[in-house]
Amino acid sequence: MKVYTLGGYEEVGKNMTAVEVDDQVVIFDMGYNMESVVSSEGQVDEMTTNQSLEIEAVPEDEPLFEADKNVVGIVIGHGHLDHVGGIPKLAGAYDCPIYASPYTKKIVERTLEDDRKNINNPVIGVEKEDEVDITDELSLEFAHVNHSIPDATLSLLDTPEGYVVYGNDMKIDQSPIIEETTDVERLKEVGEEGVKLMIPGTTRVEEDGRARSEESVRVELEDVLNSCYKAGGAVLLSTFSSQIGRLNSVIDANNGRRKIAFVGRSLKEYVESAEELDLINTDQIEVVSYFDECDELMSRVDGERNEWLVVATGNQGEPGAQLDKITSGTYGFEFEEGDHVIFSSQVIPSPVNEANRYELEKKMKEKGVRLYKGIHTTGHAHREDHRDFIQFLDPEQIIPSHGPIQKQGDYVQLAREEGYTLEENIYVSENGRIINLDK
């Protein structure tokens, strides 16, 4: 078995890993480097593959493409752009299907549609717990895990050498909002059957304890909205557009007290896909994305400040996102002293994001806006969650991913407590490395 660590091993994002077994290669994820995407001011969709590679927005896949490897499948773990964004740029080079869970399949199809590249790979939806034969020797199953987007999975690749378990965004949420808790029983069964390799994420492994639940955020949101509504004034909220459970919590916390609007293209797209699978109900919500729609809505909000709760894109402070436009007076709405903005998110750590968010908050404070930050929980496992995954799956080998060497090092420290030895059965990697695993 060979493992190609192509992307996500020197950064958080740009995820892409390939596993070769008996001359058959399965690719896991094809993601964007979101910092490069933000720096390009959203123009990456219009770029060619080579242009995307030049700005390091997508993984370098030369070890597969130039060697003419026999790629038999592309497996996508969930629908975040750092896992699916590179598909339009890279997937067309491989004559094979793309496998994804139902909600992720919809996101992949929208991503291909938005990028407008002629990608002919069939996209196959796989229900969790169904088993699909990729070849005579390799089969795939998705196990349910909790994350900050619906239908997140651990990818279970059954090979003649044992399971390969790929899942670099996951946690165990005992009180999720719209889905079941991570399927711990199935993970234990797979561990008993034999796991050759686990490829986990490292995004929050340095955080002690366990990631808190979405239910705790729902309670906090209700408390903050109660305070804002009593004080009066305009109330705006921003969260990640794919955070469908969080959007349901916002609707529940509002409890019919104000009219709700969702403002922004990515919100519209993620919500429409979720509604098709009955994951959210927007019958009583106004969803807008085009400039004229947003302008008309925000003009109404300006005159009915105590009647609306506006959920807008742009929680990272991205220039040109809806929250930035609203703050800058692009529409027929102006913030007044005492208005409220709730950030149900955290700043993704990067110099670009931190600078953008600082500038956005500065503009809001100059207008007298009251800010509520950190009403959020992560979708990523903390240290003790990761320990559980190691103990449930009991893998022979581990290759930590989805983070630079510092985060991989934090994971190695944890794995050593569970009996693993560096470069013997756990590996620190980098983009472009090929790791040979003995049978």
Short mmCIF file of C-alpha atoms in Angstrom, two decimals, residues 3-321:
data_model
loop_
_atom_site.label_atom_id
_atom_site.label_comp_id
_atom_site.label_asym_id
_atom_site.label_seq_id
_atom_site.Cartn_x
_atom_site.Cartn_y
_atom_site.Cartn_z
CA VAL A 3 -0.15 6.74 0.35
CA TYR A 4 0.25 9.98 -1.60
CA THR A 5 -0.10 12.99 0.71
CA LEU A 6 -0.87 15.59 -1.95
CA GLY A 7 -2.56 18.44 -0.09
CA GLY A 8 -3.51 19.48 3.42
CA TYR A 9 -0.22 18.42 4.98
CA GLU A 10 1.35 21.88 5.13
CA GLU A 11 -1.83 23.91 5.68
CA VAL A 12 -5.39 23.68 7.01
CA GLY A 13 -7.33 22.97 3.82
CA LYS A 14 -6.44 22.04 0.22
CA ASN A 15 -7.16 18.44 1.20
CA MET A 16 -6.18 15.63 -1.15
CA THR A 17 -4.81 12.18 -0.34
CA ALA A 18 -4.51 9.11 -2.56
CA VAL A 19 -4.14 5.48 -1.56
CA GLU A 20 -2.72 2.87 -3.96
CA VAL A 21 -3.44 -0.82 -3.43
CA ASP A 22 -2.34 -3.39 -6.03
CA ASP A 23 -1.95 -0.73 -8.74
CA GLN A 24 -5.42 0.70 -8.08
CA VAL A 25 -5.63 4.26 -6.74
CA VAL A 26 -8.47 5.88 -4.80
CA ILE A 27 -8.34 9.64 -4.24
CA PHE A 28 -9.85 11.15 -1.10
CA ASP A 29 -10.98 14.80 -1.44
CA MET A 30 -9.96 17.55 -3.88
CA GLY A 31 -10.12 20.78 -1.92
CA TYR A 32 -9.36 24.46 -2.18
CA ASN A 33 -6.79 26.34 -0.15
CA MET A 34 -9.31 28.86 1.19
CA GLU A 35 -6.67 31.50 1.93
CA SER A 36 -5.70 31.53 -1.76
CA VAL A 37 -9.36 31.68 -2.74
CA VAL A 38 -9.99 34.68 -0.47
CA SER A 39 -6.83 36.40 -1.76
CA SER A 40 -8.05 35.94 -5.34
CA GLU A 41 -11.23 37.86 -4.38
CA GLY A 42 -13.47 35.05 -5.56
CA GLN A 43 -12.02 34.86 -9.07
CA VAL A 44 -10.73 31.30 -8.73
CA ASP A 45 -13.88 29.88 -10.38
CA GLU A 46 -12.87 31.66 -13.58
CA MET A 47 -9.28 30.36 -13.52
CA THR A 48 -7.84 27.48 -15.49
CA THR A 49 -6.33 24.51 -13.71
CA ASN A 50 -2.81 25.83 -14.29
CA GLN A 51 -3.73 29.28 -12.98
CA SER A 52 -5.25 27.67 -9.87
CA LEU A 53 -2.06 25.68 -9.35
CA GLU A 54 0.08 28.80 -9.75
CA ILE A 55 -1.67 30.57 -6.85
CA GLU A 56 -1.62 27.31 -4.82
CA ALA A 57 -5.41 27.21 -4.64
CA VAL A 58 -5.57 23.47 -5.43
CA PRO A 59 -3.31 20.50 -4.63
CA GLU A 60 -0.43 19.47 -6.87
CA ASP A 61 -1.46 16.09 -8.27
CA GLU A 62 1.54 15.44 -10.56
CA PRO A 63 2.61 12.26 -8.69
CA LEU A 64 -0.64 10.69 -9.94
CA PHE A 65 -1.32 12.50 -13.20
CA GLU A 66 2.16 12.48 -14.69
CA ALA A 67 2.77 8.86 -13.66
CA ASP A 68 -0.51 7.88 -15.36
CA LYS A 69 -1.72 6.08 -12.26
CA ASN A 70 -4.80 3.87 -12.48
CA VAL A 71 -7.24 6.05 -10.52
CA VAL A 72 -10.46 4.07 -10.00
CA GLY A 73 -12.45 6.43 -7.78
CA ILE A 74 -12.60 9.86 -6.16
CA VAL A 75 -14.18 9.82 -2.68
CA ILE A 76 -15.46 13.02 -1.07
CA GLY A 77 -15.96 13.04 2.70
CA HIS A 78 -18.21 16.11 2.96
CA GLY A 79 -19.21 19.30 1.18
CA HIS A 80 -16.89 22.03 2.47
CA LEU A 81 -14.89 23.84 -0.21
CA ASP A 82 -11.55 22.82 1.27
CA HIS A 83 -12.63 19.27 0.35
CA VAL A 84 -14.64 19.74 -2.88
CA GLY A 85 -13.48 23.06 -4.38
CA GLY A 86 -10.70 21.57 -6.50
CA ILE A 87 -12.91 18.99 -8.22
CA PRO A 88 -13.64 21.16 -11.30
CA LYS A 89 -9.92 21.83 -11.72
CA LEU A 90 -8.55 18.32 -11.19
CA ALA A 91 -11.15 15.55 -11.49
CA GLY A 92 -11.42 15.66 -15.28
CA ALA A 93 -7.90 14.25 -15.58
CA TYR A 94 -9.12 10.93 -14.16
CA ASP A 95 -11.54 8.57 -15.91
CA CYS A 96 -13.45 7.46 -12.83
CA PRO A 97 -16.58 8.20 -10.77
CA ILE A 98 -16.86 10.61 -7.86
CA TYR A 99 -18.50 9.09 -4.75
CA ALA A 100 -20.26 11.22 -2.13
CA SER A 101 -23.08 11.12 0.40
CA PRO A 102 -26.42 12.60 -0.82
CA TYR A 103 -25.99 16.17 0.50
CA THR A 104 -22.33 16.22 -0.49
CA LYS A 105 -23.33 15.02 -3.98
CA LYS A 106 -25.55 18.09 -4.36
CA ILE A 107 -22.69 20.38 -3.28
CA VAL A 108 -20.31 18.70 -5.74
CA GLU A 109 -22.82 19.15 -8.56
CA ARG A 110 -23.31 22.83 -7.70
CA THR A 111 -19.54 23.32 -7.55
CA LEU A 112 -19.18 21.86 -11.03
CA GLU A 113 -22.04 24.00 -12.29
CA ASP A 114 -20.56 27.20 -10.81
CA ASP A 115 -17.10 26.54 -12.25
CA ARG A 116 -18.48 25.77 -15.73
CA LYS A 117 -15.71 23.33 -16.63
CA ASN A 118 -16.57 20.34 -18.82
CA ILE A 119 -16.12 17.63 -16.22
CA ASN A 120 -17.63 14.31 -17.26
CA ASN A 121 -16.96 12.22 -14.16
CA PRO A 122 -20.23 10.66 -12.98
CA VAL A 123 -21.17 11.73 -9.44
CA ILE A 124 -22.59 8.78 -7.50
CA GLY A 125 -24.57 9.28 -4.31
CA VAL A 126 -23.92 6.71 -1.61
CA GLU A 127 -26.21 6.39 1.40
CA LYS A 128 -24.50 5.89 4.72
CA GLU A 129 -24.02 2.22 5.61
CA ASP A 130 -24.48 1.14 1.97
CA GLU A 131 -21.48 -0.64 0.46
CA VAL A 132 -20.39 0.15 -3.10
CA ASP A 133 -17.91 -1.90 -5.11
CA ILE A 134 -15.37 0.43 -6.70
CA THR A 135 -13.50 -2.54 -8.22
CA ASP A 136 -13.47 -6.28 -7.58
CA GLU A 137 -10.89 -5.70 -4.81
CA LEU A 138 -11.99 -2.36 -3.34
CA SER A 139 -15.32 -1.38 -1.81
CA LEU A 140 -16.52 1.80 -0.13
CA GLU A 141 -18.82 2.57 2.78
CA PHE A 142 -19.63 5.88 4.46
CA ALA A 143 -20.00 5.99 8.26
CA HIS A 144 -21.87 8.93 9.79
CA VAL A 145 -19.90 11.47 11.84
CA ASN A 146 -20.75 14.88 13.26
CA HIS A 147 -19.24 17.98 11.67
CA SER A 148 -20.36 21.52 10.85
CA ILE A 149 -22.18 20.46 7.67
CA PRO A 150 -24.83 17.78 7.04
CA ASP A 151 -23.95 14.32 5.76
CA ALA A 152 -20.32 14.40 6.90
CA THR A 153 -18.71 10.97 6.80
CA LEU A 154 -15.79 8.77 7.59
CA SER A 155 -14.84 7.08 4.32
CA LEU A 156 -14.27 3.35 4.88
CA LEU A 157 -12.30 1.79 2.01
CA ASP A 158 -12.25 -1.99 2.34
CA THR A 159 -9.05 -3.38 0.79
CA PRO A 160 -7.35 -6.81 0.78
CA GLU A 161 -4.96 -5.40 3.40
CA GLY A 162 -7.69 -4.10 5.73
CA TYR A 163 -9.71 -0.92 5.98
CA VAL A 164 -8.41 2.51 5.07
CA VAL A 165 -10.37 5.02 7.18
CA TYR A 166 -10.26 8.59 5.89
CA GLY A 167 -11.98 11.30 7.90
CA ASN A 168 -10.19 14.54 8.49
CA ASP A 169 -13.19 16.59 9.70
CA MET A 170 -15.21 14.97 12.46
CA LYS A 171 -16.25 15.08 16.08
CA ILE A 172 -18.59 13.28 18.46
CA ASP A 173 -21.58 15.48 19.30
CA GLN A 174 -23.86 13.96 21.94
CA SER A 175 -26.55 16.61 21.27
CA PRO A 176 -26.59 17.43 17.54
CA ILE A 177 -29.36 19.56 16.06
CA ILE A 178 -30.44 17.87 12.83
CA GLU A 179 -28.66 14.52 12.65
CA GLU A 180 -27.75 11.56 14.79
CA THR A 181 -24.63 11.29 16.93
CA THR A 182 -21.50 9.89 15.26
CA ASP A 183 -22.00 6.17 14.55
CA VAL A 184 -19.67 4.91 17.25
CA GLU A 185 -20.97 1.34 17.08
CA ARG A 186 -20.08 1.02 13.40
CA LEU A 187 -16.62 2.45 14.05
CA LYS A 188 -16.03 -0.14 16.77
CA GLU A 189 -17.14 -2.90 14.38
CA VAL A 190 -14.72 -1.68 11.72
CA GLY A 191 -11.96 -1.59 14.32
CA GLU A 192 -12.64 -5.22 15.19
CA GLU A 193 -12.62 -6.17 11.48
CA GLY A 194 -9.17 -4.60 11.06
CA VAL A 195 -8.03 -1.10 10.10
CA LYS A 196 -4.79 -0.94 8.13
CA LEU A 197 -4.63 2.86 8.01
CA MET A 198 -6.44 5.83 9.54
CA ILE A 199 -6.05 9.33 8.07
CA PRO A 200 -7.53 11.75 10.65
CA GLY A 201 -7.60 15.54 10.70
CA THR A 202 -5.60 17.61 13.17
CA THR A 203 -7.43 20.95 13.06
CA ARG A 204 -8.29 21.15 16.78
CA VAL A 205 -6.24 18.29 18.24
CA GLU A 206 -4.28 20.75 20.42
CA GLU A 207 -7.49 21.68 22.29
CA ASP A 208 -7.89 19.74 25.53
CA GLY A 209 -11.10 17.92 26.39
CA ARG A 210 -13.96 17.49 23.95
CA ALA A 211 -15.67 19.77 21.45
CA ARG A 212 -18.91 21.12 22.90
CA SER A 213 -22.27 20.30 21.35
CA GLU A 214 -24.43 22.23 18.91
CA GLU A 215 -27.26 22.17 21.46
CA SER A 216 -25.18 24.33 23.81
CA VAL A 217 -24.81 26.91 21.03
CA ARG A 218 -28.57 26.89 20.41
CA VAL A 219 -29.16 27.78 24.07
CA GLU A 220 -26.55 30.55 23.90
CA LEU A 221 -28.09 31.94 20.70
CA GLU A 222 -31.51 32.09 22.33
CA ASP A 223 -30.06 34.01 25.27
CA VAL A 224 -28.26 36.53 23.03
CA LEU A 225 -31.31 37.07 20.81
CA ASN A 226 -33.48 37.63 23.89
CA SER A 227 -31.13 40.41 25.02
CA CYS A 228 -30.93 41.99 21.56
CA TYR A 229 -34.68 41.97 21.05
CA LYS A 230 -35.30 43.54 24.45
CA ALA A 231 -32.79 46.31 23.68
CA GLY A 232 -34.35 46.93 20.26
CA GLY A 233 -32.78 47.89 16.97
CA ALA A 234 -31.58 46.03 13.91
CA VAL A 235 -30.19 42.54 14.52
CA LEU A 236 -27.87 40.85 12.04
CA LEU A 237 -26.20 37.46 12.43
CA SER A 238 -23.49 35.74 10.44
CA THR A 239 -22.41 32.11 10.47
CA PHE A 240 -20.93 29.65 8.00
CA SER A 241 -23.37 29.08 5.14
CA SER A 242 -22.95 25.30 5.26
CA GLN A 243 -23.78 25.21 8.97
CA ILE A 244 -27.35 23.98 8.42
CA GLY A 245 -27.72 22.79 12.01
CA ARG A 246 -26.76 26.27 13.22
CA LEU A 247 -29.29 27.90 10.87
CA ASN A 248 -31.97 25.63 12.33
CA SER A 249 -30.87 26.76 15.79
CA VAL A 250 -31.24 30.41 14.73
CA ILE A 251 -34.78 29.72 13.50
CA ASP A 252 -35.64 27.92 16.76
CA ALA A 253 -34.10 30.64 18.94
CA ASN A 254 -36.01 33.34 17.08
CA ASN A 255 -39.22 31.42 17.83
CA GLY A 256 -41.31 33.45 15.39
CA ARG A 257 -40.62 36.77 17.09
CA ARG A 258 -39.08 38.46 14.05
CA LYS A 259 -39.20 37.93 10.31
CA ILE A 260 -36.04 36.16 9.11
CA ALA A 261 -34.03 36.81 5.95
CA PHE A 262 -31.07 34.85 4.60
CA VAL A 263 -28.84 37.13 2.51
CA GLY A 264 -26.06 35.85 0.24
CA ARG A 265 -25.32 33.51 -2.62
CA SER A 266 -23.59 30.76 -0.64
CA LEU A 267 -26.39 30.77 1.95
CA LYS A 268 -28.95 30.38 -0.82
CA GLU A 269 -27.08 27.50 -2.44
CA TYR A 270 -26.36 25.50 0.71
CA VAL A 271 -29.89 26.05 2.03
CA GLU A 272 -31.57 25.06 -1.23
CA SER A 273 -29.61 21.80 -1.28
CA ALA A 274 -30.49 21.15 2.37
CA GLU A 275 -34.17 21.86 1.79
CA GLU A 276 -34.28 19.28 -1.00
CA LEU A 277 -33.31 16.70 1.64
CA ASP A 278 -35.70 18.08 4.31
CA LEU A 279 -32.83 19.29 6.48
CA ILE A 280 -34.27 22.81 6.84
CA ASN A 281 -37.58 24.56 6.16
CA THR A 282 -37.45 28.08 4.70
CA ASP A 283 -41.15 28.50 3.90
CA GLN A 284 -41.33 31.47 6.30
CA ILE A 285 -37.89 32.86 5.43
CA GLU A 286 -36.95 35.34 2.72
CA VAL A 287 -33.85 34.10 0.89
CA VAL A 288 -32.10 36.58 -1.42
CA SER A 289 -28.79 36.71 -3.28
CA TYR A 290 -28.94 39.04 -6.31
CA PHE A 291 -27.99 42.68 -5.82
CA ASP A 292 -31.46 44.11 -6.51
CA GLU A 293 -33.08 41.57 -4.16
CA CYS A 294 -30.61 42.37 -1.38
CA ASP A 295 -30.98 46.11 -1.86
CA GLU A 296 -34.78 45.94 -1.75
CA LEU A 297 -34.78 43.72 1.34
CA MET A 298 -32.26 45.80 3.28
CA SER A 299 -34.21 48.97 2.44
CA ARG A 300 -37.23 47.37 4.11
CA VAL A 301 -35.13 46.33 7.10
CA ASP A 302 -33.90 49.91 7.42
CA GLY A 303 -37.48 51.09 7.89
CA GLU A 304 -38.57 48.13 10.05
CA ARG A 305 -35.54 47.73 12.29
CA ASN A 306 -37.36 45.96 15.13
CA GLU A 307 -39.12 43.46 12.86
CA TRP A 308 -36.27 41.57 11.18
CA LEU A 309 -33.47 39.14 11.96
CA VAL A 310 -31.04 39.19 9.02
CA VAL A 311 -28.62 36.28 8.53
CA ALA A 312 -25.87 37.33 6.12
CA THR A 313 -22.72 35.84 4.61
CA GLY A 314 -19.30 37.27 5.37
CA ASN A 315 -18.44 36.25 8.94
CA GLN A 316 -14.72 36.18 8.04
CA GLY A 317 -14.89 39.84 7.01
CA GLU A 318 -14.39 39.02 3.33
CA PRO A 319 -14.44 42.19 1.21
CA GLY A 320 -17.51 42.14 -1.01
CA ALA A 321 -19.41 39.58 1.07
#
